[in-house]
PDB file of C-alpha atoms and ligand atoms in Angstrom:
ATOM      1  CA  UNK A   1      -5.196 -59.946 -15.292  1.00 43.00           C
ATOM      2  CA  UNK A   2      -2.838 -58.396 -12.723  1.00 47.00           C
ATOM      3  CA  UNK A   3       0.742 -58.382 -13.917  1.00 43.00           C
ATOM      4  CA  UNK A   4       3.589 -57.648 -11.544  1.00 46.00           C
ATOM      5  CA  UNK A   5       4.752 -58.978  -8.245  1.00 45.00           C
ATOM      6  CA  UNK A   6       3.083 -62.031  -6.764  1.00 48.00           C
ATOM      7  CA  UNK A   7       3.303 -63.955  -3.576  1.00 53.00           C
ATOM      8  CA  UNK A   8       4.089 -67.461  -4.765  1.00 63.00           C
ATOM      9  CA  UNK A   9       5.175 -70.651  -3.123  1.00 74.00           C
ATOM     10  CA  UNK A  10       8.756 -71.380  -4.058  1.00 83.00           C
ATOM     11  CA  UNK A  11      10.017 -74.854  -4.846  1.00 89.00           C
ATOM     12  CA  UNK A  12      13.164 -76.225  -3.246  1.00 91.00           C
ATOM     13  CA  UNK A  13      15.490 -75.098  -6.021  1.00 93.00           C
ATOM     14  CA  UNK A  14      14.003 -71.608  -6.087  1.00 93.00           C
ATOM     15  CA  UNK A  15      14.485 -71.371  -2.297  1.00 92.00           C
ATOM     16  CA  UNK A  16      18.134 -72.401  -2.789  1.00 94.00           C
ATOM     17  CA  UNK A  17      18.609 -69.716  -5.441  1.00 95.00           C
ATOM     18  CA  UNK A  18      17.098 -67.066  -3.173  1.00 93.00           C
ATOM     19  CA  UNK A  19      19.467 -68.102  -0.353  1.00 92.00           C
ATOM     20  CA  UNK A  20      22.515 -67.991  -2.666  1.00 95.00           C
ATOM     21  CA  UNK A  21      21.583 -64.537  -3.962  1.00 94.00           C
ATOM     22  CA  UNK A  22      20.783 -63.319  -0.447  1.00 91.00           C
ATOM     23  CA  UNK A  23      24.276 -64.216   0.793  1.00 92.00           C
ATOM     24  CA  UNK A  24      26.304 -63.500  -2.359  1.00 92.00           C
ATOM     25  CA  UNK A  25      24.411 -60.947  -4.410  1.00 84.00           C
ATOM     26  CA  UNK A  26      24.934 -59.275  -6.734  1.00 92.00           C
ATOM     27  CA  UNK A  27      25.791 -62.527  -8.460  1.00 95.00           C
ATOM     28  CA  UNK A  28      25.538 -63.585 -12.106  1.00 93.00           C
ATOM     29  CA  UNK A  29      23.270 -66.365 -13.348  1.00 92.00           C
ATOM     30  CA  UNK A  30      26.395 -68.252 -14.400  1.00 91.00           C
ATOM     31  CA  UNK A  31      27.795 -68.232 -10.853  1.00 94.00           C
ATOM     32  CA  UNK A  32      24.478 -69.296  -9.307  1.00 95.00           C
ATOM     33  CA  UNK A  33      24.388 -72.206 -11.774  1.00 94.00           C
ATOM     34  CA  UNK A  34      27.971 -73.196 -10.819  1.00 94.00           C
ATOM     35  CA  UNK A  35      27.101 -73.306  -7.148  1.00 94.00           C
ATOM     36  CA  UNK A  36      24.145 -75.590  -7.833  1.00 94.00           C
ATOM     37  CA  UNK A  37      26.054 -77.741 -10.344  1.00 94.00           C
ATOM     38  CA  UNK A  38      23.475 -76.920 -12.983  1.00 93.00           C
ATOM     39  CA  UNK A  39      23.659 -75.253 -16.369  1.00 92.00           C
ATOM     40  CA  UNK A  40      22.629 -71.645 -16.847  1.00 90.00           C
ATOM     41  CA  UNK A  41      19.892 -72.825 -19.250  1.00 93.00           C
ATOM     42  CA  UNK A  42      18.350 -75.142 -16.628  1.00 93.00           C
ATOM     43  CA  UNK A  43      18.214 -72.273 -14.183  1.00 93.00           C
ATOM     44  CA  UNK A  44      16.720 -69.709 -16.554  1.00 93.00           C
ATOM     45  CA  UNK A  45      12.999 -70.445 -15.877  1.00 93.00           C
ATOM     46  CA  UNK A  46      13.528 -70.310 -12.083  1.00 94.00           C
ATOM     47  CA  UNK A  47      15.384 -67.002 -12.329  1.00 94.00           C
ATOM     48  CA  UNK A  48      12.618 -65.614 -14.532  1.00 92.00           C
ATOM     49  CA  UNK A  49       9.943 -66.644 -11.996  1.00 90.00           C
ATOM     50  CA  UNK A  50      11.862 -65.223  -9.035  1.00 91.00           C
ATOM     51  CA  UNK A  51      12.419 -61.931 -10.845  1.00 91.00           C
ATOM     52  CA  UNK A  52       8.829 -61.645 -12.031  1.00 86.00           C
ATOM     53  CA  UNK A  53       7.529 -62.467  -8.568  1.00 83.00           C
ATOM     54  CA  UNK A  54       9.664 -59.691  -7.066  1.00 85.00           C
ATOM     55  CA  UNK A  55      11.989 -61.827  -4.893  1.00 89.00           C
ATOM     56  CA  UNK A  56      15.031 -60.978  -7.024  1.00 92.00           C
ATOM     57  CA  UNK A  57      16.027 -58.044  -9.136  1.00 90.00           C
ATOM     58  CA  UNK A  58      18.307 -58.344 -12.164  1.00 91.00           C
ATOM     59  CA  UNK A  59      20.720 -55.684 -13.416  1.00 89.00           C
ATOM     60  CA  UNK A  60      22.441 -56.148 -16.779  1.00 87.00           C
ATOM     61  CA  UNK A  61      26.158 -56.931 -16.428  1.00 85.00           C
ATOM     62  CA  UNK A  62      25.891 -56.857 -12.614  1.00 87.00           C
ATOM     63  CA  UNK A  63      23.736 -59.844 -11.841  1.00 92.00           C
ATOM     64  CA  UNK A  64      20.933 -60.791  -9.487  1.00 94.00           C
ATOM     65  CA  UNK A  65      20.319 -59.328  -6.075  1.00 91.00           C
ATOM     66  CA  UNK A  66      17.822 -59.974  -3.326  1.00 91.00           C
ATOM     67  CA  UNK A  67      14.981 -57.427  -2.961  1.00 87.00           C
ATOM     68  CA  UNK A  68      14.407 -58.271   0.694  1.00 83.00           C
ATOM     69  CA  UNK A  69      10.643 -58.453   0.291  1.00 79.00           C
ATOM     70  CA  UNK A  70       8.692 -61.124   2.198  1.00 77.00           C
ATOM     71  CA  UNK A  71       5.878 -62.993   0.456  1.00 74.00           C
ATOM     72  CA  UNK A  72       3.362 -61.041   2.571  1.00 79.00           C
ATOM     73  CA  UNK A  73       4.873 -57.757   1.375  1.00 81.00           C
ATOM     74  CA  UNK A  74       4.786 -58.994  -2.217  1.00 79.00           C
ATOM     75  CA  UNK A  75       1.142 -59.992  -1.891  1.00 81.00           C
ATOM     76  CA  UNK A  76       0.216 -56.642  -0.400  1.00 83.00           C
ATOM     77  CA  UNK A  77       2.166 -54.899  -3.214  1.00 83.00           C
ATOM     78  CA  UNK A  78       0.034 -56.849  -5.714  1.00 84.00           C
ATOM     79  CA  UNK A  79      -3.226 -55.974  -3.976  1.00 87.00           C
ATOM     80  CA  UNK A  80      -2.290 -52.294  -3.866  1.00 87.00           C
ATOM     81  CA  UNK A  81      -1.740 -52.325  -7.634  1.00 88.00           C
ATOM     82  CA  UNK A  82      -5.264 -53.559  -8.426  1.00 93.00           C
ATOM     83  CA  UNK A  83      -7.402 -50.793  -9.889  1.00 94.00           C
ATOM     84  CA  UNK A  84     -11.136 -50.455 -10.306  1.00 97.00           C
ATOM     85  CA  UNK A  85     -10.762 -50.062 -14.060  1.00 96.00           C
ATOM     86  CA  UNK A  86      -9.264 -53.572 -14.381  1.00 94.00           C
ATOM     87  CA  UNK A  87     -11.915 -55.224 -12.231  1.00 95.00           C
ATOM     88  CA  UNK A  88     -15.200 -53.453 -12.876  1.00 97.00           C
ATOM     89  CA  UNK A  89     -18.170 -55.104 -14.540  1.00 97.00           C
ATOM     90  CA  UNK A  90     -20.666 -53.609 -16.964  1.00 97.00           C
ATOM     91  CA  UNK A  91     -23.238 -51.466 -15.116  1.00 98.00           C
ATOM     92  CA  UNK A  92     -26.880 -52.454 -15.234  1.00 98.00           C
ATOM     93  CA  UNK A  93     -29.061 -49.356 -15.289  1.00 98.00           C
ATOM     94  CA  UNK A  94     -32.733 -48.569 -15.224  1.00 98.00           C
ATOM     95  CA  UNK A  95     -34.501 -45.275 -15.906  1.00 97.00           C
ATOM     96  CA  UNK A  96     -36.054 -43.623 -12.873  1.00 96.00           C
ATOM     97  CA  UNK A  97     -39.586 -43.692 -14.269  1.00 95.00           C
ATOM     98  CA  UNK A  98     -39.412 -47.469 -14.884  1.00 97.00           C
ATOM     99  CA  UNK A  99     -41.833 -49.360 -12.648  1.00 97.00           C
ATOM    100  CA  UNK A 100     -40.805 -51.469  -9.662  1.00 96.00           C
ATOM    101  CA  UNK A 101     -42.100 -54.454 -11.680  1.00 97.00           C
ATOM    102  CA  UNK A 102     -39.734 -53.658 -14.568  1.00 97.00           C
ATOM    103  CA  UNK A 103     -36.841 -53.210 -12.140  1.00 97.00           C
ATOM    104  CA  UNK A 104     -37.512 -56.643 -10.604  1.00 97.00           C
ATOM    105  CA  UNK A 105     -37.579 -58.215 -14.089  1.00 97.00           C
ATOM    106  CA  UNK A 106     -34.307 -56.506 -15.007  1.00 98.00           C
ATOM    107  CA  UNK A 107     -32.648 -57.719 -11.832  1.00 97.00           C
ATOM    108  CA  UNK A 108     -33.564 -61.320 -12.695  1.00 97.00           C
ATOM    109  CA  UNK A 109     -32.741 -61.056 -16.400  1.00 98.00           C
ATOM    110  CA  UNK A 110     -29.358 -59.396 -15.872  1.00 97.00           C
ATOM    111  CA  UNK A 111     -28.591 -61.527 -12.812  1.00 96.00           C
ATOM    112  CA  UNK A 112     -27.477 -58.614 -10.595  1.00 97.00           C
ATOM    113  CA  UNK A 113     -28.361 -57.540  -7.076  1.00 97.00           C
ATOM    114  CA  UNK A 114     -28.168 -53.799  -7.594  1.00 98.00           C
ATOM    115  CA  UNK A 115     -29.476 -51.522 -10.336  1.00 98.00           C
ATOM    116  CA  UNK A 116     -28.149 -48.037 -10.968  1.00 98.00           C
ATOM    117  CA  UNK A 117     -30.888 -45.540 -11.684  1.00 98.00           C
ATOM    118  CA  UNK A 118     -30.463 -42.824 -14.326  1.00 98.00           C
ATOM    119  CA  UNK A 119     -32.627 -39.964 -15.586  1.00 97.00           C
ATOM    120  CA  UNK A 120     -33.590 -39.228 -19.182  1.00 96.00           C
ATOM    121  CA  UNK A 121     -30.253 -37.463 -19.800  1.00 96.00           C
ATOM    122  CA  UNK A 122     -28.402 -40.557 -18.648  1.00 96.00           C
ATOM    123  CA  UNK A 123     -27.089 -39.056 -15.387  1.00 98.00           C
ATOM    124  CA  UNK A 124     -26.953 -41.109 -12.187  1.00 98.00           C
ATOM    125  CA  UNK A 125     -29.843 -40.290  -9.857  1.00 98.00           C
ATOM    126  CA  UNK A 126     -29.971 -43.297  -7.534  1.00 98.00           C
ATOM    127  CA  UNK A 127     -29.251 -46.892  -6.595  1.00 98.00           C
ATOM    128  CA  UNK A 128     -31.856 -49.622  -6.191  1.00 98.00           C
ATOM    129  CA  UNK A 129     -30.972 -52.770  -4.240  1.00 97.00           C
ATOM    130  CA  UNK A 130     -32.819 -56.065  -3.773  1.00 97.00           C
ATOM    131  CA  UNK A 131     -34.103 -54.933  -0.408  1.00 96.00           C
ATOM    132  CA  UNK A 132     -35.402 -51.658  -1.840  1.00 96.00           C
ATOM    133  CA  UNK A 133     -37.545 -53.728  -4.228  1.00 95.00           C
ATOM    134  CA  UNK A 134     -38.652 -56.120  -1.498  1.00 94.00           C
ATOM    135  CA  UNK A 135     -39.720 -53.115   0.569  1.00 92.00           C
ATOM    136  CA  UNK A 136     -41.798 -51.877  -2.355  1.00 91.00           C
ATOM    137  CA  UNK A 137     -43.284 -55.349  -2.814  1.00 90.00           C
ATOM    138  CA  UNK A 138     -44.491 -55.661   0.781  1.00 91.00           C
ATOM    139  CA  UNK A 139     -45.692 -52.051   0.880  1.00 84.00           C
ATOM    140  CA  UNK A 140     -48.925 -52.911  -0.866  1.00 83.00           C
ATOM    141  CA  UNK A 141     -48.357 -50.500  -3.754  1.00 83.00           C
ATOM    142  CA  UNK A 142     -49.079 -51.589  -7.308  1.00 91.00           C
ATOM    143  CA  UNK A 143     -45.718 -52.809  -8.652  1.00 94.00           C
ATOM    144  CA  UNK A 144     -46.571 -51.830 -12.197  1.00 95.00           C
ATOM    145  CA  UNK A 145     -47.682 -48.295 -11.299  1.00 94.00           C
ATOM    146  CA  UNK A 146     -44.975 -47.355  -8.779  1.00 94.00           C
ATOM    147  CA  UNK A 147     -41.812 -45.850 -10.248  1.00 95.00           C
ATOM    148  CA  UNK A 148     -38.548 -47.273  -9.030  1.00 96.00           C
ATOM    149  CA  UNK A 149     -37.471 -43.776  -7.934  1.00 94.00           C
ATOM    150  CA  UNK A 150     -39.890 -43.947  -4.978  1.00 92.00           C
ATOM    151  CA  UNK A 151     -37.900 -46.730  -3.317  1.00 91.00           C
ATOM    152  CA  UNK A 152     -34.324 -46.098  -4.402  1.00 97.00           C
ATOM    153  CA  UNK A 153     -31.502 -44.441  -2.453  1.00 97.00           C
ATOM    154  CA  UNK A 154     -30.898 -41.144  -4.161  1.00 96.00           C
ATOM    155  CA  UNK A 155     -28.264 -38.546  -4.965  1.00 95.00           C
ATOM    156  CA  UNK A 156     -26.442 -36.896  -3.301  1.00 94.00           C
ATOM    157  CA  UNK A 157     -26.375 -39.786  -0.823  1.00 96.00           C
ATOM    158  CA  UNK A 158     -24.887 -42.255  -3.285  1.00 97.00           C
ATOM    159  CA  UNK A 159     -21.469 -43.731  -2.634  1.00 98.00           C
ATOM    160  CA  UNK A 160     -19.452 -43.838  -5.850  1.00 98.00           C
ATOM    161  CA  UNK A 161     -15.933 -44.569  -7.031  1.00 97.00           C
ATOM    162  CA  UNK A 162     -13.812 -43.640 -10.035  1.00 97.00           C
ATOM    163  CA  UNK A 163     -12.080 -45.887 -12.588  1.00 97.00           C
ATOM    164  CA  UNK A 164      -8.659 -44.740 -11.423  1.00 95.00           C
ATOM    165  CA  UNK A 165      -9.316 -45.494  -7.732  1.00 96.00           C
ATOM    166  CA  UNK A 166      -7.691 -48.537  -6.164  1.00 95.00           C
ATOM    167  CA  UNK A 167      -9.798 -51.660  -5.769  1.00 96.00           C
ATOM    168  CA  UNK A 168      -8.907 -51.826  -2.078  1.00 95.00           C
ATOM    169  CA  UNK A 169     -10.510 -48.376  -1.646  1.00 96.00           C
ATOM    170  CA  UNK A 170     -13.764 -49.698  -3.172  1.00 97.00           C
ATOM    171  CA  UNK A 171     -13.608 -52.780  -0.928  1.00 96.00           C
ATOM    172  CA  UNK A 172     -13.268 -50.530   2.142  1.00 96.00           C
ATOM    173  CA  UNK A 173     -16.239 -48.425   1.025  1.00 97.00           C
ATOM    174  CA  UNK A 174     -18.453 -51.521   0.643  1.00 97.00           C
ATOM    175  CA  UNK A 175     -17.565 -52.596   4.184  1.00 97.00           C
ATOM    176  CA  UNK A 176     -17.794 -49.141   5.814  1.00 97.00           C
ATOM    177  CA  UNK A 177     -21.115 -48.251   4.163  1.00 97.00           C
ATOM    178  CA  UNK A 178     -22.540 -51.790   4.470  1.00 97.00           C
ATOM    179  CA  UNK A 179     -23.560 -51.940   0.825  1.00 98.00           C
ATOM    180  CA  UNK A 180     -23.128 -54.538  -1.932  1.00 97.00           C
ATOM    181  CA  UNK A 181     -22.333 -52.392  -4.961  1.00 98.00           C
ATOM    182  CA  UNK A 182     -20.745 -49.151  -6.090  1.00 98.00           C
ATOM    183  CA  UNK A 183     -21.329 -47.339  -9.350  1.00 98.00           C
ATOM    184  CA  UNK A 184     -18.056 -46.465 -11.087  1.00 98.00           C
ATOM    185  CA  UNK A 185     -18.666 -42.958 -12.361  1.00 98.00           C
ATOM    186  CA  UNK A 186     -17.193 -40.218 -14.464  1.00 98.00           C
ATOM    187  CA  UNK A 187     -17.736 -36.844 -12.787  1.00 96.00           C
ATOM    188  CA  UNK A 188     -18.694 -34.093 -15.200  1.00 95.00           C
ATOM    189  CA  UNK A 189     -18.135 -30.326 -14.938  1.00 91.00           C
ATOM    190  CA  UNK A 190     -21.827 -29.709 -14.170  1.00 90.00           C
ATOM    191  CA  UNK A 191     -21.456 -31.888 -11.028  1.00 89.00           C
ATOM    192  CA  UNK A 192     -23.486 -34.658 -12.644  1.00 95.00           C
ATOM    193  CA  UNK A 193     -22.228 -38.211 -13.030  1.00 97.00           C
ATOM    194  CA  UNK A 194     -22.262 -40.770 -15.838  1.00 98.00           C
ATOM    195  CA  UNK A 195     -22.112 -44.443 -14.897  1.00 98.00           C
ATOM    196  CA  UNK A 196     -19.158 -46.298 -16.439  1.00 98.00           C
ATOM    197  CA  UNK A 197     -19.058 -49.545 -14.480  1.00 98.00           C
ATOM    198  CA  UNK A 198     -20.034 -51.606 -11.479  1.00 98.00           C
ATOM    199  CA  UNK A 199     -18.001 -52.834  -8.526  1.00 98.00           C
ATOM    200  CA  UNK A 200     -19.658 -55.426  -6.316  1.00 98.00           C
ATOM    201  CA  UNK A 201     -18.648 -57.977  -3.714  1.00 97.00           C
ATOM    202  CA  UNK A 202     -18.525 -60.479  -6.603  1.00 96.00           C
ATOM    203  CA  UNK A 203     -16.193 -58.433  -8.820  1.00 96.00           C
ATOM    204  CA  UNK A 204     -13.854 -57.893  -5.864  1.00 96.00           C
ATOM    205  CA  UNK A 205     -13.884 -61.604  -5.015  1.00 95.00           C
ATOM    206  CA  UNK A 206     -13.157 -62.450  -8.671  1.00 94.00           C
ATOM    207  CA  UNK A 207     -10.208 -60.021  -8.786  1.00 93.00           C
ATOM    208  CA  UNK A 208      -8.869 -61.508  -5.556  1.00 89.00           C
ATOM    209  CA  UNK A 209      -9.049 -65.055  -6.962  1.00 89.00           C
ATOM    210  CA  UNK A 210      -7.361 -63.925 -10.210  1.00 87.00           C
ATOM    211  CA  UNK A 211      -4.317 -62.887  -8.161  1.00 81.00           C
ATOM    212  CA  UNK A 212      -3.701 -66.536  -7.374  1.00 74.00           C
ATOM    213  CA  UNK A 213      -4.882 -68.041 -10.666  1.00 72.00           C
ATOM    214  CA  UNK A 214      -2.639 -65.776 -12.763  1.00 62.00           C
ATOM    215  CA  UNK A 215       0.496 -67.141 -11.170  1.00 53.00           C
TER     216      UNK A 215
HETATM  217  P1  ADP B 301     -29.492 -55.231  -0.169  1.00 73.14           P
HETATM  218  O1  ADP B 301     -30.402 -54.195   0.406  1.00 73.14           O
HETATM  219  O2  ADP B 301     -30.098 -55.943  -1.321  1.00 73.14           O
HETATM  220  O3  ADP B 301     -28.903 -56.148   0.834  1.00 73.14           O
HETATM  221  P2  ADP B 301     -27.351 -53.291  -0.133  1.00 73.14           P
HETATM  222  O4  ADP B 301     -26.815 -53.751   1.184  1.00 73.14           O
HETATM  223  O5  ADP B 301     -26.359 -52.920  -1.197  1.00 73.14           O
HETATM  224  O6  ADP B 301     -28.264 -54.399  -0.800  1.00 73.14           O
HETATM  225  O7  ADP B 301     -28.295 -52.045   0.090  1.00 73.14           O
HETATM  226  C1  ADP B 301     -28.683 -51.561   1.341  1.00 73.14           C
HETATM  227  C2  ADP B 301     -29.251 -50.153   1.168  1.00 73.14           C
HETATM  228  O8  ADP B 301     -28.196 -49.273   0.760  1.00 73.14           O
HETATM  229  C3  ADP B 301     -30.346 -50.038   0.108  1.00 73.14           C
HETATM  230  O9  ADP B 301     -31.365 -49.198   0.578  1.00 73.14           O
HETATM  231  C4  ADP B 301     -29.656 -49.410  -1.091  1.00 73.14           C
HETATM  232  O10 ADP B 301     -30.490 -48.539  -1.841  1.00 73.14           O
HETATM  233  C5  ADP B 301     -28.543 -48.620  -0.459  1.00 73.14           C
HETATM  234  N1  ADP B 301     -27.337 -48.611  -1.326  1.00 73.14           N
HETATM  235  C6  ADP B 301     -26.802 -49.641  -2.008  1.00 73.14           C
HETATM  236  N2  ADP B 301     -25.719 -49.256  -2.691  1.00 73.14           N
HETATM  237  C7  ADP B 301     -25.553 -47.931  -2.443  1.00 73.14           C
HETATM  238  C8  ADP B 301     -24.591 -46.942  -2.861  1.00 73.14           C
HETATM  239  N3  ADP B 301     -23.572 -47.232  -3.670  1.00 73.14           N
HETATM  240  N4  ADP B 301     -24.749 -45.674  -2.390  1.00 73.14           N
HETATM  241  C9  ADP B 301     -25.759 -45.376  -1.560  1.00 73.14           C
HETATM  242  N5  ADP B 301     -26.699 -46.243  -1.143  1.00 73.14           N
HETATM  243  C10 ADP B 301     -26.590 -47.519  -1.565  1.00 73.14           C
END
């Protein structure tokens, strides 16, 4: 999912190549191969990995040189490139006049922990979490007669993010606000918002794991 630099574990030969380039760069692939008593063709996959991972840079007709980036720097470069657009899930919404009962059913059926609440025009009006529904359930109200809007958190006190924001920004918001989910919204000229996606602790964890699995 996330292309670009990666923090990877280098094998022994790749470590040797990095050391050679560090001390002798810029150096051609041919010359690196000579020093290791290998053919250029044997070395090609290692050079490709080291360049893709950001350890080395290649300039045509000049050769390879060392970028000077540590694996921690490369990993943090990768994390800073992750955007909300690449990681968000489909939003699960409910209309504000739906009953608490219907909201509970939707939460089970769609297997989510947070519902985004919209009005008839489709604009975001609130967020309804598991605990909001539990509160309604122990409140003694009739679940089928109480609208979900009675128990939700409502605009303008909703924390949102945009598709173009960085994923790390969304992660910080979840921690700072002590919430599980953020609606990804498009802000319209009339100050209203349409819901485009969903960022949750799960989507962030999945994106984090994909950093390693995509190596
Ligand atoms: P739960 O209550 O199920 O543990 P949360 O921690 O996400 O889930 O929710 C805690 C409270 O914060 C709830 O009252 C919920 O309505 C509210 N909340 C959740 N997400 C948001 C958000 N993005 N913006 C504002 N309030 C939110």
